[in-house]
Short mmCIF file of C-alpha atoms in Angstrom, two decimals:
data_model
loop_
_atom_site.label_atom_id
_atom_site.label_comp_id
_atom_site.label_asym_id
_atom_site.label_seq_id
_atom_site.Cartn_x
_atom_site.Cartn_y
_atom_site.Cartn_z
CA MET A 1365 23.92 17.81 13.84
CA LYS A 1366 20.93 17.33 11.71
CA ILE A 1367 19.82 14.63 9.31
CA LEU A 1368 17.33 13.64 6.99
CA ILE A 1369 16.20 10.33 7.58
CA THR A 1370 13.25 8.48 4.63
CA ALA A 1371 11.99 5.74 5.07
CA GLY A 1372 9.05 3.16 3.95
CA GLY A 1373 8.03 2.94 0.71
CA THR A 1374 6.57 5.56 -1.69
CA SER A 1375 2.97 5.19 -3.73
CA GLU A 1376 2.04 6.47 -6.83
CA PRO A 1377 -1.24 7.22 -7.95
CA ILE A 1378 -3.49 4.74 -10.74
CA ASP A 1379 -6.61 6.52 -9.91
CA ASP A 1380 -8.31 8.49 -7.76
CA VAL A 1381 -8.01 4.84 -5.21
CA ARG A 1382 -5.81 2.35 -6.30
CA LYS A 1383 -2.32 3.27 -6.86
CA ILE A 1384 1.43 1.94 -7.03
CA THR A 1385 3.12 0.97 -3.71
CA ASN A 1386 5.92 -1.89 -2.40
CA THR A 1387 6.46 -4.14 0.70
CA SER A 1388 8.00 -1.49 2.52
CA THR A 1389 7.09 -1.24 5.72
CA GLY A 1390 9.72 1.76 6.44
CA SER A 1391 10.62 -0.71 9.73
CA LEU A 1392 14.54 -0.16 8.46
CA GLY A 1393 14.39 3.54 8.65
CA LEU A 1394 12.40 3.26 12.09
CA ALA A 1395 15.34 2.20 14.47
CA ILE A 1396 17.49 3.63 12.33
CA GLY A 1397 16.11 7.04 13.69
CA ASN A 1398 15.50 5.30 17.19
CA ALA A 1399 19.12 4.35 17.09
CA PHE A 1400 20.01 8.40 16.75
CA LEU A 1401 17.85 9.52 19.57
CA GLU A 1402 19.14 6.35 22.06
CA ASN A 1403 22.42 5.83 21.93
CA HIS A 1404 23.59 9.37 20.77
CA ARG A 1405 20.01 12.03 21.71
CA ASP A 1406 23.34 14.01 22.88
CA VAL A 1407 24.28 15.53 19.32
CA ILE A 1408 21.27 15.12 17.25
CA GLU A 1409 19.90 19.06 16.72
CA LYS A 1410 16.59 17.99 14.82
CA ILE A 1411 16.13 14.85 12.57
CA TYR A 1412 13.19 15.44 10.01
CA TYR A 1413 11.84 11.69 9.26
CA LEU A 1414 10.45 10.94 5.81
CA HIS A 1415 8.21 8.29 6.09
CA GLY A 1416 5.45 6.97 3.47
CA GLU A 1417 1.96 7.05 3.67
CA LYS A 1418 2.01 3.57 5.56
CA ALA A 1419 5.47 3.91 7.49
CA ALA A 1420 5.53 4.82 11.44
CA TYR A 1421 7.46 7.25 12.51
CA PRO A 1422 9.25 7.97 15.56
CA VAL A 1423 7.38 10.46 18.01
CA ASP A 1424 10.42 12.56 19.52
CA GLU A 1425 11.20 16.04 20.60
CA LEU A 1426 13.81 16.59 18.48
CA VAL A 1427 11.40 14.66 14.88
CA THR A 1428 10.21 16.95 12.64
CA PRO A 1429 7.91 13.90 10.36
CA VAL A 1430 6.58 15.08 6.93
CA LYS A 1431 4.53 11.61 5.24
CA ILE A 1432 5.18 11.21 1.70
CA GLY A 1433 3.05 9.97 -0.90
CA GLY A 1434 4.53 9.79 -4.73
CA THR A 1435 8.38 10.39 -5.96
CA MET A 1436 7.93 13.58 -7.14
CA ASP A 1437 6.24 14.38 -3.48
CA LEU A 1438 9.39 13.38 -2.53
CA LEU A 1439 11.26 14.95 -4.68
CA TRP A 1440 10.03 18.12 -3.76
CA GLU A 1441 10.12 18.16 0.43
CA MET A 1442 13.81 16.86 0.02
CA GLU A 1443 14.53 19.84 -2.58
CA ARG A 1444 12.77 22.08 0.17
CA ILE A 1445 14.82 21.28 2.90
CA LEU A 1446 17.63 20.83 2.30
CA GLU A 1447 17.47 23.99 0.15
CA SER A 1448 16.20 26.03 3.31
CA GLU A 1449 19.01 24.84 6.41
CA LYS A 1450 22.17 23.05 6.83
CA ILE A 1451 21.74 19.45 6.46
CA ASP A 1452 25.01 16.93 8.34
CA ALA A 1453 23.73 13.76 6.84
CA VAL A 1454 20.51 12.49 4.81
CA VAL A 1455 19.70 8.11 5.36
CA HIS A 1456 17.67 7.89 2.26
CA ALA A 1457 16.27 4.72 3.26
CA MET A 1458 12.97 4.93 1.39
CA ALA A 1459 12.13 2.59 -0.55
CA VAL A 1460 11.76 4.97 -4.07
CA SER A 1461 9.12 3.78 -5.84
CA ASP A 1462 11.66 3.98 -10.24
CA TYR A 1463 8.39 4.04 -12.22
CA MET A 1464 5.14 6.56 -12.00
CA VAL A 1465 2.51 6.30 -13.69
CA ASP A 1466 2.51 8.21 -17.84
CA GLU A 1467 -1.26 6.44 -19.22
CA VAL A 1468 -3.29 4.23 -18.37
CA THR A 1469 -5.02 2.91 -20.96
CA THR A 1470 -6.27 -0.43 -22.99
CA LYS A 1471 -4.95 -3.05 -24.92
CA ARG A 1472 -6.77 -2.29 -28.35
CA ALA A 1473 -5.84 1.64 -27.93
CA LEU A 1474 -2.75 1.09 -27.18
CA LEU A 1475 -1.80 -1.03 -30.31
CA ASN A 1476 -4.49 0.70 -32.33
CA GLY A 1477 -2.32 4.17 -31.29
CA GLU A 1478 -5.29 5.14 -30.19
CA ARG A 1479 -5.18 8.24 -27.23
CA SER A 1480 -6.69 6.73 -24.10
CA PRO A 1481 -10.24 5.45 -23.23
CA PHE A 1482 -10.18 7.03 -19.97
CA VAL A 1483 -9.67 11.00 -17.52
CA SER A 1484 -7.55 10.78 -15.29
CA ASP A 1485 -7.55 11.95 -11.72
CA THR A 1486 -10.86 9.84 -11.57
CA LYS A 1487 -11.50 6.08 -10.42
CA ILE A 1488 -11.71 3.61 -13.11
CA SER A 1489 -14.30 1.44 -13.84
CA SER A 1490 -13.97 -1.84 -12.65
CA LYS A 1491 -15.04 -3.80 -16.64
CA ILE A 1492 -12.77 -3.04 -18.32
CA ASP A 1493 -11.38 -6.27 -19.80
CA ASP A 1494 -7.58 -5.14 -21.19
CA LEU A 1495 -6.57 -2.27 -18.69
CA VAL A 1496 -2.76 -1.33 -18.77
CA ILE A 1497 -1.01 1.04 -17.16
CA CYS A 1498 2.05 1.98 -18.42
CA LEU A 1499 4.77 3.18 -16.99
CA THR A 1500 7.48 5.62 -16.31
CA ARG A 1501 11.02 6.88 -15.07
CA THR A 1502 10.94 8.81 -12.10
CA PRO A 1503 13.83 10.69 -11.36
CA LYS A 1504 16.26 9.50 -9.22
CA VAL A 1505 16.08 12.13 -5.91
CA ILE A 1506 19.20 10.57 -5.26
CA ASN A 1507 20.65 11.60 -7.29
CA THR A 1508 19.46 15.69 -6.06
CA ILE A 1509 21.06 15.06 -3.06
CA LYS A 1510 24.42 16.55 -3.34
CA LYS A 1511 24.26 18.64 -6.10
CA ILE A 1512 21.80 20.43 -3.41
CA SER A 1513 24.26 20.27 -0.68
CA PRO A 1514 27.61 18.82 -1.56
CA ASP A 1515 28.38 18.81 1.76
CA THR A 1516 25.72 16.72 3.83
CA ARG A 1517 27.13 13.37 4.37
CA LEU A 1518 24.63 10.66 2.70
CA VAL A 1519 23.93 7.00 2.56
CA GLY A 1520 22.06 5.86 0.41
CA PHE A 1521 20.10 2.11 0.09
CA LYS A 1522 20.03 -0.67 -2.31
CA LEU A 1523 17.75 -3.81 -1.91
CA LEU A 1524 17.98 -6.59 -5.07
CA SER A 1525 16.24 -9.91 -4.77
CA SER A 1526 18.09 -12.78 -5.09
CA VAL A 1527 21.72 -12.15 -6.37
CA PRO A 1528 25.35 -13.10 -5.40
CA HIS A 1529 27.05 -11.76 -3.28
CA GLU A 1530 29.63 -10.14 -5.91
CA GLU A 1531 27.10 -8.48 -7.71
CA LEU A 1532 24.69 -6.58 -4.49
CA MET A 1533 28.45 -5.32 -3.56
CA ARG A 1534 29.48 -3.94 -7.44
CA VAL A 1535 25.32 -2.10 -7.53
CA ALA A 1536 25.98 -0.71 -4.11
CA GLN A 1537 29.43 0.87 -5.05
CA GLY A 1538 27.43 1.60 -8.27
CA VAL A 1539 25.39 3.55 -6.05
CA MET A 1540 28.47 5.13 -4.21
CA ASP A 1541 29.35 6.19 -7.32
CA ALA A 1542 26.93 7.98 -9.22
CA ASN A 1543 25.19 9.92 -6.64
CA ASP A 1544 28.61 10.57 -4.47
CA CYS A 1545 27.80 8.73 -1.16
CA GLU A 1546 29.57 8.19 2.15
CA PHE A 1547 27.87 4.75 2.77
CA VAL A 1548 25.62 2.65 0.86
CA LEU A 1549 23.66 -0.07 2.45
CA ALA A 1550 23.65 -3.04 0.36
CA ASN A 1551 20.84 -5.64 0.90
CA ASP A 1552 18.97 -8.36 -0.59
CA LEU A 1553 15.75 -10.32 -0.15
CA SER A 1554 16.88 -13.40 0.23
CA GLU A 1555 18.49 -13.02 3.86
CA ILE A 1556 15.92 -11.11 4.94
CA GLY A 1557 13.12 -12.43 7.35
CA ASP A 1558 11.88 -13.71 10.85
CA GLY A 1559 14.15 -11.75 12.72
CA LYS A 1560 17.28 -11.31 10.90
CA HIS A 1561 18.24 -8.47 8.32
CA LYS A 1562 21.79 -8.73 6.30
CA GLY A 1563 23.30 -5.59 5.67
CA TYR A 1564 26.71 -4.69 3.95
CA LEU A 1565 27.89 -0.78 5.12
CA LEU A 1566 29.95 -0.56 2.48
CA HIS A 1567 32.61 2.57 2.86
CA ARG A 1568 34.35 4.85 0.32
CA ASP A 1569 38.11 2.93 0.32
CA GLY A 1570 35.83 -0.82 -0.45
CA SER A 1571 35.50 -2.27 2.60
CA TYR A 1572 32.21 -3.36 4.14
CA ASP A 1573 30.82 -3.78 7.53
CA THR A 1574 28.08 -7.11 8.45
CA MET A 1575 25.01 -6.76 10.14
CA GLU A 1576 22.21 -9.67 10.89
CA THR A 1577 19.55 -7.36 12.30
CA LYS A 1578 17.89 -4.49 11.74
CA GLN A 1579 18.50 -3.22 14.90
CA GLU A 1580 22.61 -3.74 14.42
CA ILE A 1581 22.13 -1.84 10.54
CA ALA A 1582 20.62 0.93 12.29
CA GLU A 1583 23.07 1.09 14.89
CA MET A 1584 26.22 1.11 12.74
CA ILE A 1585 24.77 3.69 10.65
CA ALA A 1586 23.75 5.36 13.14
CA LYS A 1587 27.48 5.15 14.78
CA ARG A 1588 29.28 5.88 10.89
CA LEU A 1589 27.13 9.21 11.10
CA THR A 1590 28.32 10.15 14.12
CA GLU A 1591 31.65 9.02 15.07
CA MET B 599 -24.09 -15.77 16.26
CA LYS B 600 -20.87 -15.64 14.34
CA ILE B 601 -19.33 -12.58 12.09
CA LEU B 602 -17.17 -12.66 9.20
CA ILE B 603 -16.26 -8.73 7.94
CA THR B 604 -13.89 -7.85 5.47
CA ALA B 605 -12.11 -4.78 5.62
CA GLY B 606 -9.10 -3.20 4.30
CA GLY B 607 -7.74 -3.83 1.13
CA THR B 608 -6.93 -6.19 -0.88
CA SER B 609 -2.58 -5.53 -2.86
CA GLU B 610 -1.82 -7.91 -5.45
CA PRO B 611 1.66 -7.82 -6.05
CA ILE B 612 3.43 -6.97 -9.63
CA ASP B 613 6.77 -8.57 -8.53
CA ASP B 614 8.26 -9.20 -5.55
CA VAL B 615 8.42 -6.26 -3.40
CA ARG B 616 5.55 -3.63 -6.04
CA LYS B 617 2.54 -4.21 -6.14
CA ILE B 618 -0.70 -2.20 -6.62
CA THR B 619 -3.15 -1.46 -3.70
CA ASN B 620 -6.05 0.87 -2.41
CA THR B 621 -6.49 3.69 -0.21
CA SER B 622 -8.81 1.78 1.94
CA THR B 623 -7.47 2.61 5.29
CA GLY B 624 -9.57 -0.43 6.78
CA SER B 625 -11.19 2.15 8.96
CA LEU B 626 -14.95 1.62 7.90
CA GLY B 627 -14.36 -2.17 9.12
CA LEU B 628 -13.31 -1.80 12.41
CA ALA B 629 -15.41 1.50 13.06
CA ILE B 630 -17.92 -1.77 11.97
CA GLY B 631 -16.12 -5.17 14.16
CA ASN B 632 -16.66 -2.34 17.42
CA ALA B 633 -19.56 -1.81 16.97
CA PHE B 634 -21.20 -5.54 16.79
CA LEU B 635 -18.49 -6.04 20.07
CA GLU B 636 -19.10 -2.69 22.09
CA ASN B 637 -23.27 -2.06 21.60
CA HIS B 638 -24.19 -5.21 20.54
CA ARG B 639 -21.50 -7.76 22.50
CA ASP B 640 -24.15 -9.94 24.18
CA VAL B 641 -26.11 -12.05 20.95
CA ILE B 642 -22.05 -12.26 18.84
CA GLU B 643 -20.84 -15.55 19.52
CA LYS B 644 -17.03 -14.91 17.29
CA ILE B 645 -16.00 -12.73 14.43
CA TYR B 646 -14.04 -13.20 11.83
CA TYR B 647 -12.17 -10.19 10.34
CA LEU B 648 -10.60 -11.17 6.96
CA HIS B 649 -7.86 -7.51 6.99
CA GLY B 650 -5.85 -6.43 4.23
CA GLU B 651 -2.14 -6.65 5.35
CA LYS B 652 -2.20 -2.73 6.73
CA ALA B 653 -5.46 -2.38 8.07
CA ALA B 654 -5.70 -2.21 11.94
CA TYR B 655 -8.59 -4.74 13.34
CA PRO B 656 -9.54 -4.96 16.94
CA VAL B 657 -7.80 -6.79 19.26
CA ASP B 658 -11.10 -9.29 21.35
CA GLU B 659 -11.33 -12.79 22.66
CA LEU B 660 -14.41 -12.58 20.44
CA VAL B 661 -12.51 -11.47 16.94
CA THR B 662 -10.45 -14.17 14.55
CA PRO B 663 -8.40 -12.09 12.20
CA VAL B 664 -7.44 -13.25 9.02
CA LYS B 665 -4.54 -11.34 7.09
CA ILE B 666 -5.78 -11.55 3.06
CA GLY B 667 -2.91 -10.59 0.29
CA GLY B 668 -4.59 -10.77 -3.06
CA THR B 669 -7.46 -11.25 -3.99
CA MET B 670 -7.57 -15.01 -5.07
CA ASP B 671 -5.97 -15.55 -0.80
CA LEU B 672 -9.53 -13.26 0.26
CA LEU B 673 -11.58 -15.61 -1.77
CA TRP B 674 -9.62 -18.86 -0.33
CA GLU B 675 -10.65 -17.63 3.04
CA MET B 676 -14.05 -16.58 2.72
CA GLU B 677 -14.66 -20.13 0.76
CA ARG B 678 -12.73 -22.10 3.88
CA ILE B 679 -14.77 -20.47 6.53
CA LEU B 680 -18.41 -20.45 4.87
CA GLU B 681 -17.63 -24.47 4.66
CA SER B 682 -16.06 -25.50 7.09
CA GLU B 683 -19.21 -23.23 9.46
CA LYS B 684 -22.70 -21.32 9.54
CA ILE B 685 -21.75 -17.55 8.80
CA ASP B 686 -25.33 -16.05 9.90
CA ALA B 687 -23.73 -12.36 8.61
CA VAL B 688 -20.96 -11.05 6.01
CA VAL B 689 -20.09 -7.69 6.10
CA HIS B 690 -17.49 -6.82 3.24
CA ALA B 691 -16.70 -3.78 3.07
CA MET B 692 -13.04 -5.01 1.78
CA ALA B 693 -11.65 -2.34 -0.94
CA VAL B 694 -11.39 -5.96 -3.13
CA SER B 695 -9.45 -5.34 -6.47
CA ASP B 696 -11.12 -5.50 -9.24
CA TYR B 697 -7.97 -6.00 -11.10
CA MET B 698 -4.70 -8.22 -10.81
CA VAL B 699 -1.10 -8.71 -12.51
CA ASP B 700 -1.21 -11.10 -15.66
CA GLU B 701 1.56 -10.32 -17.43
CA VAL B 702 4.46 -6.85 -17.11
CA THR B 703 5.97 -5.90 -20.30
CA THR B 704 7.65 -3.90 -22.32
CA LYS B 705 5.40 -1.11 -24.61
CA ARG B 706 7.73 -2.21 -27.66
CA ALA B 707 7.25 -5.97 -26.80
CA LEU B 708 3.33 -5.48 -27.07
CA LEU B 709 3.27 -3.63 -29.79
CA ASN B 710 5.34 -6.76 -31.46
CA GLY B 711 3.44 -9.15 -30.07
CA GLU B 712 6.50 -10.25 -28.42
CA ARG B 713 7.05 -12.10 -25.08
CA SER B 714 7.30 -10.07 -21.98
CA PRO B 715 11.04 -9.84 -21.59
CA PHE B 716 10.49 -10.39 -17.52
CA VAL B 717 10.94 -12.91 -15.35
CA SER B 718 7.79 -13.79 -12.83
CA ASP B 719 8.80 -13.20 -8.92
CA THR B 720 11.16 -11.91 -9.29
CA LYS B 721 12.36 -7.84 -8.59
CA ILE B 722 11.78 -5.89 -12.60
CA SER B 723 15.18 -3.84 -13.51
CA SER B 724 14.61 0.36 -12.53
CA LYS B 725 15.40 0.60 -15.83
CA ILE B 726 12.84 -0.35 -18.56
CA ASP B 727 11.93 2.63 -20.07
CA ASP B 728 8.26 1.48 -21.53
CA LEU B 729 7.45 -0.66 -18.75
CA VAL B 730 3.39 -1.34 -19.13
CA ILE B 731 1.42 -3.99 -16.98
CA CYS B 732 -1.07 -5.65 -18.15
CA LEU B 733 -4.16 -5.87 -15.96
CA THR B 734 -7.10 -9.04 -15.48
CA ARG B 735 -10.55 -8.63 -14.10
CA THR B 736 -10.48 -10.18 -10.33
CA PRO B 737 -13.06 -12.51 -10.06
CA LYS B 738 -16.32 -10.92 -7.83
CA VAL B 739 -15.74 -12.44 -4.26
CA ILE B 740 -18.82 -11.12 -3.45
CA ASN B 741 -20.51 -12.92 -5.83
CA THR B 742 -18.88 -16.64 -4.05
CA ILE B 743 -20.28 -15.55 -0.32
CA LYS B 744 -24.56 -16.41 -0.67
CA LYS B 745 -23.67 -19.64 -3.20
CA ILE B 746 -21.95 -21.23 -0.30
CA SER B 747 -23.31 -19.57 2.57
CA PRO B 748 -27.58 -19.36 1.00
CA ASP B 749 -29.09 -18.33 4.52
CA THR B 750 -25.77 -15.62 5.37
CA ARG B 751 -26.99 -11.90 6.02
CA LEU B 752 -24.98 -10.50 3.23
CA VAL B 753 -24.40 -6.17 3.33
CA GLY B 754 -22.56 -5.50 0.46
CA PHE B 755 -20.34 -2.25 -0.29
CA LYS B 756 -20.46 0.28 -2.98
CA LEU B 757 -18.09 3.03 -3.85
CA LEU B 758 -17.83 5.55 -6.51
CA SER B 759 -16.41 8.87 -7.23
CA SER B 760 -18.03 11.81 -8.02
CA VAL B 761 -21.71 10.40 -9.10
CA PRO B 762 -24.51 12.59 -8.67
CA HIS B 763 -26.88 10.49 -6.19
CA GLU B 764 -29.24 8.96 -7.79
CA GLU B 765 -26.54 6.93 -10.45
CA LEU B 766 -24.71 6.13 -6.91
CA MET B 767 -28.49 4.43 -5.88
CA ARG B 768 -28.74 2.92 -8.88
CA VAL B 769 -25.55 1.45 -8.71
CA ALA B 770 -25.90 0.27 -5.28
CA GLN B 771 -29.26 -1.13 -5.77
CA GLY B 772 -26.88 -3.11 -8.88
CA VAL B 773 -24.92 -4.51 -6.66
CA MET B 774 -27.77 -6.06 -3.94
CA ASP B 775 -29.44 -7.93 -6.60
CA ALA B 776 -25.69 -9.43 -8.78
CA ASN B 777 -25.29 -10.69 -5.06
CA ASP B 778 -28.50 -11.39 -3.50
CA CYS B 779 -27.93 -9.31 -0.46
CA GLU B 780 -29.75 -8.07 2.68
CA PHE B 781 -28.04 -4.74 2.73
CA VAL B 782 -25.31 -2.37 0.28
CA LEU B 783 -24.17 0.12 2.23
CA ALA B 784 -23.31 3.42 -0.47
CA ASN B 785 -21.02 6.05 -0.62
CA ASP B 786 -19.28 8.72 -2.80
CA LEU B 787 -15.75 9.50 -2.23
CA SER B 788 -16.63 13.46 -2.66
CA GLU B 789 -17.98 12.39 0.68
CA ILE B 790 -15.69 10.60 2.51
CA GLY B 791 -12.98 12.73 4.84
CA ASP B 792 -12.35 15.21 7.76
CA GLY B 793 -13.95 13.64 9.97
CA LYS B 794 -17.06 13.41 7.35
CA HIS B 795 -18.06 9.92 6.03
CA LYS B 796 -21.73 10.48 4.69
CA GLY B 797 -22.81 6.88 3.52
CA TYR B 798 -26.63 5.24 2.02
CA LEU B 799 -27.21 1.46 3.70
CA LEU B 800 -29.95 0.23 1.30
CA HIS B 801 -33.02 -2.15 1.99
CA ARG B 802 -34.54 -4.91 -0.30
CA ASP B 803 -37.36 -2.35 -0.47
CA GLY B 804 -35.76 0.27 -1.66
CA SER B 805 -35.64 2.73 1.22
CA TYR B 806 -32.41 3.62 3.05
CA ASP B 807 -30.88 5.12 6.55
CA THR B 808 -28.80 7.51 6.26
CA MET B 809 -25.63 8.22 7.94
CA GLU B 810 -23.31 11.36 8.66
CA THR B 811 -20.06 9.24 9.91
CA LYS B 812 -18.32 6.27 9.92
CA GLN B 813 -19.46 5.76 13.40
CA GLU B 814 -23.14 6.46 12.36
CA ILE B 815 -23.05 3.36 9.57
CA ALA B 816 -20.75 0.86 11.54
CA GLU B 817 -23.60 1.83 14.39
CA MET B 818 -26.79 1.26 11.83
CA ILE B 819 -25.16 -2.11 10.49
CA ALA B 820 -23.78 -3.42 13.45
CA LYS B 821 -28.39 -2.60 14.38
CA ARG B 822 -29.49 -4.27 11.46
CA LEU B 823 -28.03 -7.44 10.94
CA THR B 824 -28.77 -7.32 14.31
CA GLU B 825 -32.72 -6.94 15.08
#
């Protein structure tokens, strides 16, 4: 089977040198890639591995790494691959930015309804006292996967922060419904750290597997997609 | 001699998972650390190596690595070390954010003079249509070095983007004057890439050394500080 894994975080440029990133290290995606390669190698033909700029990827003859910058970059690469060949499963673990930069301006210009005093694509001066970054929502990359390739099995991911378990699972169910996922891995920042990584792999029937570490999560996802 | 090197980039938190970072990889700082360790090992007693979260550091018995998050974190660690022992030289190669997050709000709240609808320290919803990040200037870390430790020799760094050479050197001279540096390494993004890294090491008398690669820059800085 051919698999596409996304891992790590996108980075959205503010100017030449500054960018908005997220805390994703890509280590869960890496564990998933390795779980496929180590435990299910006999059924793997190829893994496209789309990774954030600073995220590691499995170095293996079966893996094609693709470095991703911003969300639009991810969208473009995902579309390119899904449109050019049949991908059996997508594991979309990447922490995709919900926002990208619309405009960098000053509070004064914003309040006065004036245009930004900055030219994009150059480094913004370090001496602005009221710098403001206006953001706009990014397109939902996960939403395009089944539209392009309806037969591809899809694992979505949802990370929340310090919410009750019922809310986490409800939001995960929402991700499943909105994007036609086969599975959604739900996790909460408050249950991650010190070698522990609690994860809940939601199935279409509403049941879910519960895992305690990245390794267990990775192995469960690889098992569910290959069984 | 005891040396303190800063390298890589700071990262300023926006919320639980998002942050503002810069494109610094820390590779120049790493080259400088290695130049001291390889070419001037006989005179090195200890290197404090303050590095950004994703920047590599030299693994060596003479090196004490200190991981840095945001600018306030850097300031605190720098003060702690300079106040507790005599450091002979500081090579301040870290790309320190000029800005840190003051408030995350919406354009509507800002225009209406209302308070931010968000609580800090939690992950902001992904569904805000007019999210705005208001920034404030960070304290100048480099400015505190000579105030705490007047006898420490200081190498400042200035990276600009696509400016005429004369302007680059004039700005570098300004950094030297403002912070009482012995040397300032001036460089321009347009002269960096594909194995090339043009650098100008400005001296107090206005003269400067010109280097063509990270390796040459690293060796020149190590040489000037040990000669």
